[in-house]
CSV table of C-alpha atoms in Angstrom, one decimal:
chain,number,residue,atom,x,y,z
A,14,MET,CA,68.8,103.4,88.5
A,15,ARG,CA,69.3,105.9,85.7
A,16,VAL,CA,72.6,107.7,85.6
A,17,ALA,CA,73.7,110.5,83.3
A,18,ILE,CA,77.5,111.0,83.0
A,19,ALA,CA,78.8,114.3,81.5
A,20,GLY,CA,82.1,113.6,79.9
A,21,ALA,CA,82.7,110.5,77.7
A,22,GLY,CA,86.5,110.4,78.2
A,23,ALA,CA,88.4,107.6,79.8
A,24,VAL,CA,87.0,108.4,83.2
A,25,GLY,CA,83.4,108.7,82.1
A,26,ARG,CA,83.5,105.5,80.0
A,27,SER,CA,85.1,103.6,82.9
A,28,VAL,CA,82.4,104.7,85.3
A,29,ALA,CA,79.7,103.9,82.8
A,30,ALA,CA,81.0,100.4,82.2
A,31,GLU,CA,81.1,99.7,85.9
A,32,LEU,CA,77.6,101.0,86.5
A,33,ILE,CA,76.2,99.0,83.6
A,34,ASP,CA,77.9,95.8,85.0
A,35,ASN,CA,76.0,96.5,88.2
A,36,GLY,CA,72.7,96.7,86.4
A,37,HIS,CA,72.2,100.4,86.0
A,38,GLU,CA,71.0,102.4,83.0
A,39,VAL,CA,73.6,104.9,81.8
A,40,LEU,CA,73.7,107.9,79.4
A,41,LEU,CA,77.0,109.3,78.3
A,42,ILE,CA,77.1,113.0,77.2
A,43,ASP,CA,79.9,114.8,75.5
A,44,LYS,CA,80.1,117.9,73.3
A,45,ALA,CA,83.1,116.6,71.3
A,46,ALA,CA,82.1,114.5,68.3
A,47,VAL,CA,85.4,112.6,68.5
A,48,ALA,CA,84.4,111.4,72.0
A,49,ILE,CA,81.2,109.8,70.9
A,50,ARG,CA,82.4,106.2,70.4
A,51,PRO,CA,79.4,104.0,71.2
A,52,GLU,CA,81.4,100.8,70.4
A,53,ARG,CA,83.5,101.4,73.5
A,54,VAL,CA,80.5,101.1,75.8
A,55,PRO,CA,77.8,99.6,73.6
A,56,GLU,CA,75.3,99.1,76.4
A,57,ALA,CA,75.1,102.8,77.2
A,58,GLU,CA,73.1,105.5,75.6
A,59,TRP,CA,75.1,108.3,73.9
A,60,LEU,CA,74.3,111.9,73.3
A,61,LEU,CA,76.4,114.5,71.4
A,62,ALA,CA,75.6,117.7,73.4
A,63,ASP,CA,77.0,120.4,75.6
A,64,CYS,CA,76.3,119.5,79.2
A,65,CYS,CA,76.4,123.2,80.2
A,66,GLU,CA,73.5,124.0,77.9
A,67,LEU,CA,70.0,123.8,79.5
A,68,SER,CA,68.5,122.6,76.2
A,69,SER,CA,71.0,119.7,76.0
A,70,LEU,CA,70.1,118.5,79.5
A,71,GLU,CA,66.4,118.7,78.7
A,72,GLU,CA,67.2,116.5,75.6
A,73,ALA,CA,69.0,114.1,78.0
A,74,ARG,CA,65.9,113.9,80.2
A,75,LEU,CA,67.8,114.7,83.3
A,76,ASP,CA,64.5,115.0,85.2
A,77,GLN,CA,64.3,111.2,84.9
A,78,CYS,CA,67.8,110.6,86.3
A,79,ASP,CA,68.5,109.4,89.8
A,80,VAL,CA,72.2,110.4,89.6
A,81,VAL,CA,74.2,112.9,87.5
A,82,ILE,CA,78.0,112.5,87.4
A,83,ALA,CA,79.9,115.5,86.1
A,84,ALA,CA,83.1,113.8,85.0
A,85,THR,CA,84.6,116.1,82.4
A,86,GLY,CA,88.2,117.3,82.5
A,87,ASP,CA,87.0,120.9,83.0
A,88,ASP,CA,86.1,121.9,86.5
A,89,LYS,CA,83.9,124.8,85.3
A,90,ALA,CA,81.8,122.5,83.2
A,91,ASN,CA,81.5,120.1,86.1
A,92,LEU,CA,80.3,122.8,88.4
A,93,VAL,CA,77.7,124.2,85.9
A,94,THR,CA,76.5,120.7,85.1
A,95,SER,CA,76.0,119.9,88.8
A,96,LEU,CA,74.2,123.2,89.5
A,97,LEU,CA,71.8,122.8,86.5
A,98,ALA,CA,71.1,119.2,87.4
A,99,LYS,CA,70.2,120.1,91.0
A,100,THR,CA,68.4,123.4,90.5
A,101,GLU,CA,66.7,122.9,87.1
A,102,PHE,CA,66.0,119.2,87.1
A,103,ALA,CA,65.9,118.3,90.9
A,104,VAL,CA,68.3,115.4,90.4
A,105,PRO,CA,68.5,113.6,93.8
A,106,ARG,CA,72.2,112.9,93.7
A,107,THR,CA,75.1,114.7,92.0
A,108,VAL,CA,78.8,113.7,91.9
A,109,GLY,CA,81.4,116.2,90.7
A,110,ARG,CA,84.9,115.4,89.5
A,111,VAL,CA,87.6,117.8,90.8
A,112,ASN,CA,90.5,118.0,88.3
A,113,HIS,CA,92.5,120.8,90.0
A,114,PRO,CA,93.0,120.7,93.8
A,115,ASP,CA,92.8,124.5,94.0
A,116,ASN,CA,89.1,124.3,92.9
A,117,GLU,CA,88.1,121.7,95.4
A,118,TRP,CA,86.5,124.3,97.8
A,119,LEU,CA,84.0,125.2,95.1
A,120,PHE,CA,82.5,121.7,94.8
A,121,ASN,CA,79.9,122.1,97.5
A,122,GLU,CA,76.2,122.3,98.1
A,123,ALA,CA,76.0,125.9,96.8
A,124,TRP,CA,77.1,124.6,93.4
A,125,GLY,CA,74.7,121.6,93.5
A,126,VAL,CA,77.4,119.1,94.3
A,127,ASP,CA,76.5,116.4,96.8
A,128,VAL,CA,79.7,114.4,96.5
A,129,SER,CA,83.0,115.7,95.2
A,130,VAL,CA,85.7,113.3,94.0
A,131,SER,CA,89.2,114.7,93.8
A,132,THR,CA,91.6,112.4,91.9
A,133,PRO,CA,94.7,114.1,93.4
A,134,ARG,CA,93.2,113.6,96.9
A,135,ILE,CA,92.4,110.0,96.3
A,136,MET,CA,95.8,109.3,95.0
A,137,SER,CA,97.5,110.9,97.9
A,138,ALA,CA,95.1,109.2,100.3
A,139,LEU,CA,96.0,105.8,98.8
A,140,VAL,CA,99.7,106.5,99.2
A,141,GLU,CA,99.2,107.6,102.8
A,142,GLU,CA,96.9,104.6,103.6
A,143,ALA,CA,99.6,102.2,102.3
A,144,VAL,CA,102.3,103.4,104.7
A,145,ALA,CA,100.4,104.9,107.7
A,146,VAL,CA,99.1,102.8,110.6
A,147,GLY,CA,97.2,104.8,113.2
A,148,ASP,CA,96.9,107.9,110.9
A,149,LEU,CA,93.4,109.0,109.8
A,150,VAL,CA,93.2,109.4,106.0
A,151,ARG,CA,90.4,111.4,104.4
A,152,LEU,CA,89.1,109.7,101.3
A,153,PHE,CA,85.9,111.5,100.3
A,154,THR,CA,84.1,114.7,101.3
A,155,PHE,CA,80.3,114.6,101.5
A,156,ARG,CA,79.5,118.3,101.1
A,157,GLN,CA,75.8,118.1,101.8
A,158,GLY,CA,76.3,116.5,105.2
A,159,GLN,CA,79.5,118.3,106.0
A,160,ALA,CA,81.1,115.0,106.8
A,161,ASN,CA,84.0,113.0,105.4
A,162,LEU,CA,84.6,109.3,104.7
A,163,VAL,CA,87.9,108.5,106.4
A,164,GLU,CA,90.1,105.5,106.9
A,165,LEU,CA,92.2,104.4,109.8
A,166,THR,CA,94.3,101.3,110.2
A,167,LEU,CA,94.0,100.2,113.8
A,168,PRO,CA,97.5,99.9,115.4
A,169,GLU,CA,98.4,96.9,117.6
A,170,ASP,CA,98.6,99.1,120.7
A,171,SER,CA,95.2,100.7,120.3
A,172,PRO,CA,93.2,100.4,123.5
A,173,TYR,CA,90.3,98.9,121.5
A,174,VAL,CA,92.1,95.9,120.0
A,175,GLY,CA,90.2,92.8,121.1
A,176,LYS,CA,87.2,94.8,122.3
A,177,PRO,CA,83.8,94.8,120.6
A,178,SER,CA,83.3,97.7,118.3
A,179,GLY,CA,80.1,98.7,120.2
A,180,LEU,CA,82.3,99.6,123.2
A,181,VAL,CA,84.2,102.3,121.3
A,182,PRO,CA,82.9,105.7,122.5
A,183,PHE,CA,82.8,107.4,119.2
A,184,PRO,CA,81.8,111.1,119.4
A,185,ASP,CA,78.2,112.0,118.4
A,186,ASN,CA,77.6,112.1,114.6
A,187,CYS,CA,80.4,109.7,113.9
A,188,ALA,CA,79.7,106.2,112.5
A,189,LEU,CA,81.8,103.1,111.8
A,190,VAL,CA,80.5,101.9,108.5
A,191,THR,CA,82.8,99.1,107.4
A,192,ILE,CA,85.7,96.9,108.7
A,193,LEU,CA,88.2,95.6,106.1
A,194,ARG,CA,90.1,92.6,107.3
A,195,ASP,CA,92.1,89.9,105.4
A,196,GLY,CA,90.6,91.0,102.1
A,197,GLN,CA,87.0,90.7,103.4
A,198,VAL,CA,84.4,93.4,104.0
A,199,TYR,CA,82.6,93.2,107.3
A,200,THR,CA,79.5,95.2,108.4
A,201,PRO,CA,80.3,96.1,112.0
A,202,ASP,CA,78.0,95.1,114.7
A,203,ALA,CA,78.2,95.9,118.4
A,204,GLU,CA,79.6,92.5,119.4
A,205,GLN,CA,82.3,92.2,116.7
A,206,PRO,CA,85.8,92.5,118.2
A,207,LEU,CA,88.3,94.8,116.5
A,208,GLU,CA,91.7,93.4,115.5
A,209,SER,CA,95.1,94.9,115.0
A,210,GLY,CA,95.5,95.9,111.4
A,211,ASP,CA,91.8,96.3,110.7
A,212,GLU,CA,91.1,99.1,108.2
A,213,LEU,CA,88.2,101.1,109.7
A,214,LEU,CA,86.0,103.2,107.4
A,215,LEU,CA,84.1,105.9,109.2
A,216,VAL,CA,81.9,108.8,108.4
A,217,VAL,CA,83.1,111.7,110.6
A,218,PRO,CA,82.4,115.5,110.6
A,219,ALA,CA,85.6,117.3,109.7
A,220,GLU,CA,85.9,119.0,113.1
A,221,LEU,CA,85.9,115.6,114.9
A,222,GLU,CA,88.6,113.9,112.8
A,223,ASP,CA,91.4,114.6,115.3
A,224,ASP,CA,89.2,113.4,118.2
A,225,VAL,CA,88.6,110.1,116.4
A,226,GLU,CA,92.2,109.7,115.6
A,227,ARG,CA,93.3,110.2,119.2
A,228,LEU,CA,90.6,107.9,120.4
A,229,LEU,CA,91.7,104.9,118.3
A,230,ALA,CA,95.4,105.5,118.3
A,231,PRO,CA,96.2,107.6,121.4
A,232,SER,CA,99.9,106.5,121.6
A,233,THR,CA,100.5,107.5,118.0
A,234,HIS,CA,98.7,110.9,118.5
A,235,PRO,CA,99.1,112.1,122.0
């Protein structure tokens, strides 16, 4: 998979290194000459260019990319990059970094953003996840599908502790995608019993989050 990352700062470089370790081809783009440090991620391609300029993105061959990640520290630049990638180069997948929480509402399909990643939201979610059992915590928003990736730690008094996951009557358009238990990742199947303390990762439409929370932890959320 070929991935272009706009923004070669600490965030962009870290993402690039991780993707390269996973076998992907990565191009890092930045308009600041001081940010072009190929020795920091030597396996990546590097391009000194403005990701908000159409000619720069043509030079970067965005039409050959499977994913574009807009990871600069400027929300305006991330929005413009995502929009150009989607509308001018038909990039299949775009990921936009949200730096300021007040701008999060802009990172949607209208601006060409498939997935928005808000650092403040992730940090607050991790804090909530660490202390809350039975509370649903939103981790990511998938704008294109109008759904969220959420986490809920199953409380010991949940009516579904000890029951197969296939018996949980999730609302339509909701899906249990992963069970985290004892440091292991489990792909749920209909016969696998749920246990107290399981961290459940689900994809849920925003309007159904409260229903899922009440379903799995009714005593906590009457």
